[in-house]
Tab-separated table of C-alpha atoms and ligand atoms in Angstrom:
chain	number	residue	atom	x	y	z
A	147	MET	CA	59.294	2.182	55.180
A	148	PHE	CA	62.831	3.051	54.211
A	149	GLU	CA	63.726	6.550	54.958
A	150	GLN	CA	66.178	8.770	53.260
A	151	LYS	CA	69.273	9.684	55.445
A	152	LYS	CA	69.206	13.646	55.597
A	153	GLN	CA	71.861	15.376	53.459
A	154	VAL	CA	74.280	17.973	54.706
A	155	TYR	CA	76.163	20.017	52.722
A	156	ILE	CA	78.995	22.719	54.010
A	157	GLU	CA	80.798	25.214	52.138
A	158	THR	CA	83.986	26.282	53.793
A	159	TYR	CA	85.709	29.945	53.322
A	160	GLY	CA	88.773	31.240	55.083
A	161	CYS	CA	91.737	29.340	56.473
A	162	ARG	CA	92.830	25.674	56.963
A	163	MET	CA	91.703	25.804	60.328
A	164	ASN	CA	88.095	26.146	59.073
A	165	VAL	CA	88.706	23.227	56.531
A	166	ALA	CA	89.748	21.105	59.434
A	167	ASP	CA	86.830	22.400	61.632
A	168	SER	CA	84.298	21.632	58.866
A	169	GLU	CA	85.880	18.034	58.962
A	170	VAL	CA	85.243	17.937	62.462
A	171	VAL	CA	81.313	18.849	61.945
A	172	LEU	CA	80.670	16.478	59.286
A	173	ALA	CA	82.179	13.594	61.367
A	174	LEU	CA	79.548	14.713	64.187
A	175	LEU	CA	76.534	14.963	61.703
A	176	THR	CA	77.312	11.288	60.130
A	177	ASN	CA	78.084	10.018	63.277
A	178	GLN	CA	74.118	10.930	63.903
A	179	GLY	CA	72.972	9.396	60.335
A	180	TYR	CA	73.473	12.416	58.044
A	181	GLU	CA	74.925	11.911	54.666
A	182	VAL	CA	77.127	14.531	53.136
A	183	THR	CA	76.324	15.731	49.896
A	184	ASN	CA	78.508	17.895	47.378
A	185	ARG	CA	75.442	19.143	45.704
A	186	ILE	CA	73.795	21.917	47.432
A	187	THR	CA	70.141	21.373	45.418
A	188	GLU	CA	70.048	17.674	46.976
A	189	ALA	CA	70.793	18.938	50.807
A	190	ASP	CA	68.430	19.118	53.480
A	191	ILE	CA	71.053	20.973	55.684
A	192	VAL	CA	73.259	23.921	54.198
A	193	LEU	CA	75.978	25.022	56.427
A	194	VAL	CA	78.746	28.087	55.721
A	195	ASN	CA	81.967	27.793	57.726
A	196	THR	CA	83.086	31.013	57.716
A	197	CYS	CA	86.098	33.735	58.136
A	198	SER	CA	86.163	37.211	59.759
A	199	VAL	CA	89.763	38.024	59.238
A	200	ARG	CA	89.490	40.822	56.611
A	201	GLU	CA	86.216	42.689	55.628
A	202	ASN	CA	86.266	40.717	52.302
A	203	ALA	CA	85.934	37.403	53.403
A	204	GLU	CA	82.740	38.541	55.523
A	205	ARG	CA	81.339	40.108	52.478
A	206	ARG	CA	81.655	37.134	50.349
A	207	VAL	CA	79.939	35.066	53.013
A	208	TYR	CA	77.380	37.800	52.825
A	209	GLY	CA	77.038	37.096	49.153
A	210	ARG	CA	76.493	33.437	49.637
A	211	LEU	CA	73.858	33.799	51.864
A	212	GLY	CA	71.879	35.686	49.778
A	213	ALA	CA	72.149	33.144	46.978
A	214	PHE	CA	70.558	30.933	49.793
A	215	LYS	CA	67.651	33.092	49.989
A	216	HIS	CA	66.512	31.649	46.748
A	217	LEU	CA	67.235	28.572	47.751
A	218	LYS	CA	65.073	28.655	51.071
A	219	LYS	CA	62.303	30.092	48.898
A	220	LYS	CA	62.179	27.047	46.638
A	221	LYS	CA	62.834	24.099	49.727
A	222	PRO	CA	61.507	25.961	52.989
A	223	GLU	CA	62.569	22.954	54.952
A	224	VAL	CA	66.085	23.381	54.196
A	225	ILE	CA	68.180	24.204	57.459
A	226	ILE	CA	70.578	27.198	57.021
A	227	GLY	CA	73.473	27.636	59.570
A	228	VAL	CA	76.313	29.756	59.818
A	229	LEU	CA	79.687	28.551	61.642
A	230	GLY	CA	82.990	29.659	62.274
A	231	CYS	CA	84.409	33.287	63.053
A	232	MET	CA	81.356	35.150	61.570
A	233	ALA	CA	78.900	33.330	63.614
A	234	GLU	CA	81.020	34.141	66.495
A	235	ARG	CA	81.765	37.884	65.585
A	236	LEU	CA	78.378	38.811	64.659
A	237	ARG	CA	76.171	36.358	66.737
A	238	THR	CA	72.449	37.886	66.735
A	239	LYS	CA	73.245	40.496	64.303
A	240	LEU	CA	73.100	37.345	61.965
A	241	MET	CA	69.624	36.548	62.908
A	242	GLY	CA	68.217	40.105	62.932
A	243	GLU	CA	66.215	41.834	60.205
A	244	LYS	CA	69.429	43.854	59.530
A	245	ALA	CA	71.962	41.378	58.617
A	246	ASN	CA	71.936	42.728	55.068
A	247	GLY	CA	68.670	40.793	54.495
A	248	VAL	CA	69.946	37.413	55.177
A	249	GLY	CA	68.729	37.369	58.883
A	250	GLN	CA	65.288	35.647	58.081
A	251	ILE	CA	66.866	32.431	56.639
A	252	VAL	CA	69.308	31.568	58.997
A	253	ASP	CA	68.536	28.842	61.252
A	254	LEU	CA	71.395	28.013	63.445
A	255	ILE	CA	74.733	30.163	64.228
A	256	VAL	CA	77.419	28.240	65.910
A	257	GLY	CA	80.984	29.433	66.907
A	258	PRO	CA	84.158	27.376	66.578
A	259	ASP	CA	83.831	25.857	70.192
A	260	GLU	CA	80.549	24.755	69.837
A	261	TYR	CA	80.274	22.414	66.929
A	262	ARG	CA	79.409	19.495	69.309
A	263	LYS	CA	75.951	21.026	69.325
A	264	VAL	CA	75.570	21.276	65.834
A	265	PRO	CA	73.397	17.812	65.825
A	266	GLU	CA	71.217	18.842	68.566
A	267	LEU	CA	70.520	22.561	67.065
A	268	VAL	CA	69.521	21.272	63.543
A	269	THR	CA	66.980	18.724	65.430
A	270	LYS	CA	65.616	21.770	67.221
A	271	ALA	CA	65.578	23.713	63.868
A	272	TRP	CA	63.435	21.090	62.327
A	273	GLN	CA	60.679	21.536	64.800
A	274	GLY	CA	61.098	25.474	63.745
A	275	GLU	CA	63.548	26.467	66.885
A	276	LYS	CA	66.304	29.014	66.030
A	277	GLY	CA	69.591	28.080	67.770
A	278	ILE	CA	72.788	29.969	68.857
A	279	ALA	CA	75.626	28.692	70.270
A	280	VAL	CA	78.950	30.795	70.610
A	281	GLN	CA	80.197	30.221	73.817
A	282	LEU	CA	84.368	29.988	73.830
A	283	SER	CA	85.891	27.502	75.579
A	284	ARG	CA	89.280	27.283	77.333
A	285	VAL	CA	89.384	23.463	76.781
A	286	GLU	CA	87.745	22.496	73.548
A	287	THR	CA	90.239	20.868	71.243
A	288	TYR	CA	87.603	18.108	69.670
A	289	ASP	CA	90.355	15.574	70.826
A	290	ASP	CA	88.169	12.725	70.461
A	291	ILE	CA	86.585	13.212	67.071
A	292	THR	CA	87.732	11.797	64.262
A	293	PRO	CA	87.576	14.496	61.458
A	294	LEU	CA	85.788	13.083	58.268
A	295	ARG	CA	88.240	13.154	55.818
A	296	THR	CA	87.650	12.116	52.256
A	297	ASP	CA	90.172	9.915	51.055
A	298	GLY	CA	93.378	11.331	49.717
A	299	ILE	CA	97.163	11.571	50.522
A	300	SER	CA	97.101	15.163	52.324
A	301	ALA	CA	95.508	15.614	55.905
A	302	TRP	CA	95.250	18.540	58.001
A	303	ILE	CA	95.303	18.108	61.572
A	304	SER	CA	94.291	20.884	64.214
A	305	VAL	CA	96.961	20.567	66.666
A	306	MET	CA	96.044	23.451	68.859
A	307	ARG	CA	93.245	26.534	68.975
A	308	GLY	CA	92.827	29.966	69.829
A	309	CYS	CA	95.293	32.465	69.958
A	310	ASP	CA	96.952	34.684	73.172
A	311	LYS	CA	99.035	36.785	70.734
A	312	PHE	CA	96.595	39.557	70.424
A	313	CYS	CA	98.250	41.305	67.615
A	314	THR	CA	96.142	44.597	67.346
A	315	PHE	CA	94.887	44.292	63.848
A	316	CYS	CA	93.646	40.383	64.232
A	317	VAL	CA	90.102	39.268	65.226
A	318	VAL	CA	91.187	35.533	65.611
A	319	PRO	CA	91.783	35.984	69.612
A	320	PHE	CA	88.146	37.456	69.722
A	321	THR	CA	86.867	34.889	67.541
A	322	ARG	CA	88.448	31.703	68.207
A	323	GLY	CA	89.660	32.201	71.775
A	324	ARG	CA	92.342	31.057	74.042
A	325	GLU	CA	94.754	28.889	73.180
A	326	ARG	CA	94.926	25.452	74.205
A	327	SER	CA	96.429	22.290	72.492
A	328	ARG	CA	95.418	18.714	72.157
A	329	SER	CA	97.273	15.703	73.559
A	330	LEU	CA	100.385	14.378	71.844
A	331	GLU	CA	99.195	11.132	72.266
A	332	SER	CA	95.927	11.777	70.204
A	333	ILE	CA	97.502	13.522	67.861
A	334	VAL	CA	100.078	10.548	67.330
A	335	LYS	CA	97.742	8.197	67.239
A	336	GLU	CA	95.563	10.177	64.619
A	337	VAL	CA	98.486	10.063	62.170
A	338	ALA	CA	99.191	6.302	62.729
A	339	VAL	CA	95.594	5.825	61.291
A	340	LEU	CA	95.912	8.152	58.695
A	341	SER	CA	99.480	6.505	57.834
A	342	SER	CA	97.518	2.940	57.690
A	343	ARG	CA	95.355	4.313	55.281
A	344	GLY	CA	98.167	5.822	52.720
A	345	PHE	CA	98.090	9.013	53.388
A	346	LYS	CA	101.217	10.867	52.048
A	347	GLU	CA	101.194	13.936	53.856
A	348	VAL	CA	100.142	15.576	57.106
A	349	THR	CA	99.939	19.167	58.146
A	350	LEU	CA	99.755	20.192	61.832
A	351	LEU	CA	97.516	23.514	62.020
A	352	GLY	CA	97.218	26.108	64.952
A	353	GLN	CA	97.022	29.699	64.818
A	354	ASN	CA	100.386	29.800	66.374
A	355	VAL	CA	101.690	25.892	66.538
A	356	ASN	CA	104.953	27.092	68.241
A	357	SER	CA	103.224	27.571	71.452
A	358	TYR	CA	101.804	24.169	71.121
A	359	ARG	CA	102.029	22.475	74.814
A	360	ASP	CA	101.146	19.111	76.279
A	361	GLY	CA	102.452	19.004	79.670
A	362	GLU	CA	106.243	18.798	79.363
A	363	TYR	CA	105.863	18.429	75.240
A	364	ASP	CA	106.104	21.265	73.293
A	365	PHE	CA	105.838	21.705	69.618
A	366	ALA	CA	109.419	20.459	68.473
A	367	ASP	CA	108.510	17.163	70.769
A	368	LEU	CA	105.118	17.033	68.717
A	369	LEU	CA	107.142	17.151	65.537
A	370	LYS	CA	109.511	14.548	66.532
A	371	ALA	CA	106.777	12.418	67.587
A	372	VAL	CA	104.711	12.647	64.041
A	373	ALA	CA	107.787	12.425	61.932
A	374	GLU	CA	108.861	9.118	63.254
A	375	ILE	CA	105.266	7.219	62.913
A	376	ASP	CA	105.643	7.053	59.172
A	377	ARG	CA	108.862	7.990	57.331
A	378	SER	CA	107.219	8.084	54.133
A	379	ILE	CA	104.765	10.851	55.347
A	380	ARG	CA	105.713	14.657	54.723
A	381	VAL	CA	105.014	16.732	57.610
A	382	ARG	CA	104.087	20.180	57.501
A	383	PHE	CA	102.939	22.787	59.871
A	384	THR	CA	101.428	26.457	59.892
A	385	THR	CA	101.485	29.079	61.069
A	386	SER	CA	104.943	29.733	62.955
A	387	HIS	CA	104.963	33.055	65.486
A	388	PRO	CA	108.608	34.598	64.923
A	389	GLN	CA	108.718	35.195	68.659
A	390	ASP	CA	108.395	31.432	69.615
A	391	MET	CA	110.589	29.896	67.355
A	392	SER	CA	113.000	27.876	69.528
A	393	ASP	CA	116.603	27.017	68.601
A	394	LYS	CA	115.175	23.268	69.487
A	395	LEU	CA	112.300	23.391	66.864
A	396	ILE	CA	114.865	24.681	64.232
A	397	GLU	CA	116.951	21.817	65.247
A	398	THR	CA	114.202	19.258	64.953
A	399	ILE	CA	113.270	20.514	61.539
A	400	ALA	CA	116.598	20.349	60.366
A	401	THR	CA	117.198	16.713	61.743
A	402	TYR	CA	114.225	14.907	60.226
A	403	PRO	CA	114.050	14.340	56.418
A	404	ASN	CA	110.315	14.090	56.461
A	405	LEU	CA	109.863	17.116	58.075
A	406	CYS	CA	109.578	19.551	55.260
A	407	LYS	CA	112.329	22.167	55.137
A	408	TYR	CA	109.588	24.776	54.874
A	409	ILE	CA	108.324	27.736	57.113
A	410	HIS	CA	105.843	29.988	56.994
A	411	LEU	CA	106.868	32.671	58.963
A	412	PRO	CA	104.524	35.722	59.159
A	413	VAL	CA	106.643	39.001	59.379
A	414	GLN	CA	103.694	41.452	58.725
A	415	SER	CA	105.932	44.485	58.553
A	416	GLY	CA	109.366	45.513	57.856
A	417	SER	CA	108.973	48.573	60.353
A	418	ASP	CA	109.857	48.423	63.534
A	419	ARG	CA	107.564	51.307	64.518
A	420	ILE	CA	104.505	49.472	62.794
A	421	LEU	CA	105.281	46.139	64.381
A	422	GLU	CA	105.267	47.918	67.625
A	423	LEU	CA	102.052	49.302	66.747
A	424	MET	CA	100.825	45.680	66.055
A	425	ASN	CA	102.103	44.374	69.024
A	426	ARG	CA	104.077	41.809	66.894
A	427	THR	CA	106.571	41.632	70.001
A	428	TYR	CA	109.698	41.321	67.830
A	429	ASP	CA	111.447	43.869	65.728
A	430	SER	CA	113.051	43.917	62.133
A	431	ALA	CA	116.509	42.977	63.866
A	432	HIS	CA	115.047	40.037	65.654
A	433	TYR	CA	113.038	38.424	62.793
A	434	LEU	CA	116.041	38.832	60.517
A	435	LEU	CA	118.705	37.028	62.947
A	436	LEU	CA	116.052	34.362	63.467
A	437	VAL	CA	115.795	33.934	59.370
A	438	GLU	CA	119.616	33.797	59.607
A	439	LYS	CA	120.035	31.083	62.350
A	440	ILE	CA	116.938	29.137	60.155
A	441	ARG	CA	119.094	29.353	57.088
A	442	ARG	CA	122.237	27.995	59.000
A	443	ALA	CA	120.852	25.200	60.312
A	444	ILE	CA	118.767	24.447	57.265
A	445	PRO	CA	120.430	25.681	54.374
A	446	ASP	CA	117.880	24.464	51.560
A	447	VAL	CA	114.788	25.962	53.677
A	448	CYS	CA	111.847	27.427	51.806
A	449	LEU	CA	110.329	30.545	53.616
A	450	SER	CA	107.302	32.328	53.189
A	451	THR	CA	105.675	34.894	55.097
A	452	ASP	CA	102.302	37.370	55.453
A	453	ILE	CA	102.753	40.971	54.981
A	454	ILE	CA	99.924	43.452	55.711
A	455	VAL	CA	100.555	47.023	53.672
A	456	GLY	CA	98.283	50.184	54.831
A	457	PHE	CA	98.291	49.762	58.735
A	458	PRO	CA	97.231	52.582	60.593
A	459	THR	CA	99.937	55.289	60.133
A	460	GLU	CA	101.953	53.626	57.972
A	461	THR	CA	104.231	56.162	56.084
A	462	GLU	CA	106.399	55.683	52.730
A	463	GLU	CA	109.296	55.144	55.113
A	464	ASP	CA	107.859	52.420	56.818
A	465	HIS	CA	106.469	51.197	53.285
A	466	GLU	CA	110.314	50.899	52.260
A	467	ARG	CA	111.406	49.214	55.068
A	468	THR	CA	108.857	46.397	54.379
A	469	LEU	CA	110.104	46.145	50.864
A	470	GLU	CA	114.109	46.391	52.220
A	471	LEU	CA	113.196	43.766	54.569
A	472	MET	CA	111.668	41.597	51.529
A	473	GLN	CA	114.803	41.862	49.337
A	474	GLU	CA	116.753	40.983	52.369
A	475	VAL	CA	114.962	37.686	53.159
A	476	GLN	CA	114.262	36.623	49.375
A	477	TYR	CA	111.280	34.679	50.540
A	478	ASP	CA	109.985	32.207	48.446
A	479	GLY	CA	106.324	33.121	48.458
A	480	ALA	CA	104.143	35.746	50.366
A	481	PHE	CA	100.747	36.342	50.977
A	482	MET	CA	100.123	40.191	50.604
A	483	PHE	CA	96.885	41.561	52.232
A	484	LYS	CA	95.707	45.312	52.512
A	485	TYR	CA	94.773	46.303	56.184
A	486	SER	CA	91.200	45.472	56.903
A	487	PRO	CA	90.016	47.343	60.025
A	488	ARG	CA	88.285	44.792	62.346
A	489	GLU	CA	85.722	45.854	64.959
A	490	HIS	CA	86.611	45.464	68.913
A	491	THR	CA	90.529	45.098	67.897
A	492	PRO	CA	93.000	47.607	69.385
A	493	ALA	CA	94.136	48.737	65.587
A	494	TYR	CA	90.266	49.737	64.847
A	495	LYS	CA	90.306	52.545	66.965
A	496	MET	CA	93.834	53.544	65.639
A	497	HIS	CA	93.064	55.968	62.636
A	498	ASP	CA	93.160	54.159	59.448
A	499	GLY	CA	94.269	57.123	57.609
A	500	ILE	CA	95.433	55.460	54.845
A	501	SER	CA	93.500	55.543	51.608
A	502	ASP	CA	92.499	52.768	49.610
A	503	GLU	CA	94.138	54.240	46.618
A	504	VAL	CA	97.645	54.199	48.584
A	505	LYS	CA	96.964	50.680	49.975
A	506	THR	CA	96.570	49.577	46.536
A	507	ARG	CA	99.838	51.021	45.288
A	508	ARG	CA	101.721	49.419	48.089
A	509	ILE	CA	100.334	46.052	47.591
A	510	ASN	CA	101.071	46.360	44.107
A	511	GLU	CA	104.437	47.394	44.889
A	512	ILE	CA	105.040	44.406	47.446
A	513	ILE	CA	103.515	42.010	44.628
A	514	GLN	CA	105.729	43.064	42.176
A	515	LEU	CA	108.649	42.708	43.985
A	516	GLN	CA	107.929	39.473	45.433
A	517	ASN	CA	106.894	38.051	41.998
A	518	ARG	CA	110.614	39.036	40.748
A	519	ILE	CA	112.230	37.211	43.786
A	520	SER	CA	109.919	34.408	43.253
A	521	TYR	CA	110.824	34.141	39.694
A	522	LYS	CA	114.350	34.584	40.520
A	523	LYS	CA	114.583	31.772	43.202
A	524	ASN	CA	112.415	29.557	40.834
A	525	GLN	CA	115.115	29.893	38.014
A	526	GLN	CA	117.421	28.678	40.425
A	527	HIS	CA	115.638	24.897	40.136
A	528	VAL	CA	116.181	24.832	36.637
A	529	GLY	CA	118.351	21.764	35.781
A	530	GLU	CA	117.981	20.542	39.227
A	531	THR	CA	116.358	17.109	40.100
A	532	VAL	CA	113.877	17.499	42.681
A	533	GLN	CA	111.450	14.953	45.057
A	534	VAL	CA	107.746	15.280	44.244
A	535	LEU	CA	104.788	13.827	45.707
A	536	VAL	CA	102.364	13.051	43.116
A	537	GLU	CA	99.187	14.834	44.083
A	538	GLY	CA	96.796	15.255	41.284
A	539	GLU	CA	95.807	16.292	37.923
A	540	SER	CA	97.339	19.516	36.749
A	541	LYS	CA	94.518	22.128	36.448
A	542	LYS	CA	95.497	22.908	32.590
A	543	SER	CA	95.816	19.336	31.039
A	544	SER	CA	94.423	16.062	31.898
A	545	SER	CA	97.687	14.741	30.473
A	546	GLU	CA	100.077	16.155	33.248
A	547	TRP	CA	100.016	15.978	36.740
A	548	HIS	CA	101.052	18.098	39.652
A	549	GLY	CA	102.424	17.844	42.873
A	550	ARG	CA	104.770	19.812	45.397
A	551	THR	CA	108.424	19.580	46.417
A	552	ASP	CA	109.360	19.611	50.142
A	553	GLY	CA	109.687	23.240	50.138
A	554	ASN	CA	106.139	23.318	49.021
A	555	LYS	CA	106.730	24.463	45.438
A	556	THR	CA	104.184	23.236	42.821
A	557	VAL	CA	105.804	21.334	40.022
A	558	ILE	CA	103.699	20.354	36.710
A	559	PHE	CA	104.993	17.177	34.831
A	560	PRO	CA	103.921	14.435	32.260
A	561	ARG	CA	101.573	12.055	33.610
A	562	ARG	CA	102.864	8.619	32.251
A	563	ASN	CA	101.902	5.909	34.571
A	564	PHE	CA	102.295	7.610	38.118
A	565	THR	CA	99.600	7.409	40.560
A	566	ILE	CA	98.691	9.879	43.182
A	567	GLY	CA	101.036	9.300	46.162
A	568	ASP	CA	104.241	8.463	44.552
A	569	TYR	CA	107.402	10.011	45.214
A	570	ILE	CA	108.783	10.438	42.250
A	571	ASN	CA	112.350	12.477	40.718
A	572	VAL	CA	111.597	15.609	38.398
A	573	THR	CA	114.107	17.049	36.781
A	574	ILE	CA	113.349	20.992	36.314
A	575	GLN	CA	113.219	22.469	32.572
A	576	ARG	CA	111.706	25.525	32.883
A	577	ALA	CA	109.854	27.823	35.711
A	578	ASN	CA	107.788	30.924	36.137
A	579	SER	CA	107.210	32.908	39.483
A	580	ALA	CA	104.454	30.346	40.367
A	581	THR	CA	105.423	27.003	38.930
A	582	LEU	CA	108.101	24.575	38.268
A	583	PHE	CA	107.720	22.702	35.064
A	584	GLY	CA	109.802	19.296	34.165
A	585	MET	CA	110.381	15.352	33.149
A	586	ALA	CA	109.672	12.635	35.579
A	587	GLU	CA	112.236	9.936	35.926
A	588	GLU	CA	111.354	6.695	36.896
A	589	ASN	CA	109.186	5.998	40.305
A	590	ILE	CA	111.086	5.999	43.552
A	591	PRO	CA	109.910	2.930	45.176
A	592	LYS	CA	106.733	3.555	47.537
A	593	ASN	CA	107.063	4.070	51.311
A	594	VAL	CA	110.484	5.723	50.609
A	595	ASP	CA	112.260	5.672	53.741
A	596	VAL	CA	114.592	8.489	54.218
A	597	GLU	CA	117.784	7.657	55.940
A	598	LEU	CA	117.816	9.151	59.320
A	599	PRO	CA	121.239	10.060	61.147
A	600	ILE	CA	122.192	7.416	63.416
A	601	GLU	CA	121.782	9.004	66.497
A	602	VAL	CA	118.212	9.768	65.611
A	603	ALA	CA	117.350	6.046	63.815
A	604	ALA	CA	118.460	4.219	66.807
B	789	5AD	N1	93.834	43.126	57.607
B	789	5AD	C1	94.631	42.295	56.483
B	789	5AD	N2	95.442	41.310	57.232
B	789	5AD	C2	95.129	40.542	58.175
B	789	5AD	N3	95.453	39.872	58.758
B	789	5AD	C3	95.071	39.119	59.653
B	789	5AD	N4	94.281	39.955	60.281
B	789	5AD	C4	94.116	41.509	59.216
B	789	5AD	C5	93.591	42.492	59.199
B	789	5AD	N5	92.938	42.941	60.036
B	789	5AD	C6	96.535	38.854	57.875
B	789	5AD	C7	97.425	38.616	58.897
B	789	5AD	C8	97.658	37.185	58.972
B	789	5AD	C9	96.809	36.588	57.820
B	789	5AD	C10	96.384	35.278	58.317
B	789	5AD	O1	95.794	37.451	57.526
B	789	5AD	O2	98.903	38.540	57.697
B	789	5AD	O3	99.032	36.539	59.239
B	790	SF4	FE1	96.034	36.833	64.857
B	790	SF4	FE2	98.790	37.602	65.574
B	790	SF4	FE3	97.099	35.311	66.636
B	790	SF4	FE4	98.140	35.189	64.278
B	790	SF4	S1	99.564	35.492	66.100
B	790	SF4	S2	96.155	34.343	65.005
B	790	SF4	S3	97.731	37.539	63.380
B	790	SF4	S4	96.487	37.623	66.898
């Protein structure tokens, strides 16, 4: 008799690495005959890929698991699995009685380096056996697994895993383990396949991509190799650590037109005292020099950053230094967070004496400053014609498309007869702090092959 294939549903929280990991897990399961569903009510397996970086992220997942309790009540045979950083960090706690009342419903717990075991653990769960796999690995990169990507034009490719930096506030080195890189060859092959499938943008992912290494190849070599595969594919990358940003890397980005002129360069704080306590291994002078060097080599570069307010012992003076640094750098965008103490990290033992009220005021101040800077920077684009990759329908209106510039700015423009994946020229007519709005000119022919300097093109 024809047997209906089992359906798997996955929800992903946290960073882009998790999105890429979920695609690996789905590949592993579909290779075993499972089918992916977007409807939780149809699912036989419900997976949640989790994040531990801040307490809020964990709270949201606990909330979701609470909701899954009702699901399990209605359909007791459904398998519920927790993947990712919370699985790694909370392990048995998540299956225990005390896990905010969700312990009884979780059937499997799988950390970021054990996804190969997911199909086996699911099978065992159906036989009534709960499973935990949370071993970290020094070598696992899932190099041989082609992630299950839904067709689109943008792909996320994880090129290295783990982090050896041990910033004192960060749980990642504990949940994702030591740094290791995929082979350059396998990444190049993956991008070639994506090119043949019509993808127009790839983002190379890692906790600290600058420390990518495959034998003699470093991250600059990888970027060069990827950029050369298909010059109509935009290449992005994230995240860079300011300590490891080499001159060679900056030159490479400057040289290849399809390497996007956008660098996410988390500074975390403008105060040298706090940077030291954070173990960031650079001071503000090093950071500012680096920014200057990048801007000299790539004049139209867009820069963004991560900033934490309220790190233990942060004074008003320290906070002022952060505001000053933001004024000086003039970031195009920033991701800003209140410090969240994470168990087992060195900062956890430092006295978190900054009240939530003070953290809230400080974060509001930096958000307001960044909004003013972003607004001013975006106004500078008004009247300019920028190249945009068409990405999809605008959220607000079906008669408009959205896309992004090379510098990662979102642009909204009338739909006309463009299709997703087109490169078009848009003349910017107005802007706010988050978005540019404009009118599109004619399509630039597809597969636009941007001219390379002679010595590189040869
Ligand atoms: N509290 C607040 N923000 C954090 N980040 C990492 N750990 C914490 C924490 N404990 C932020 C950093 C990092 C980004 C991914 O998340 O700014 O760059
Ligand atoms: Fe965390 Fe620092 Fe590593 Fe980034 S570089 S993942 S903030 S430890």
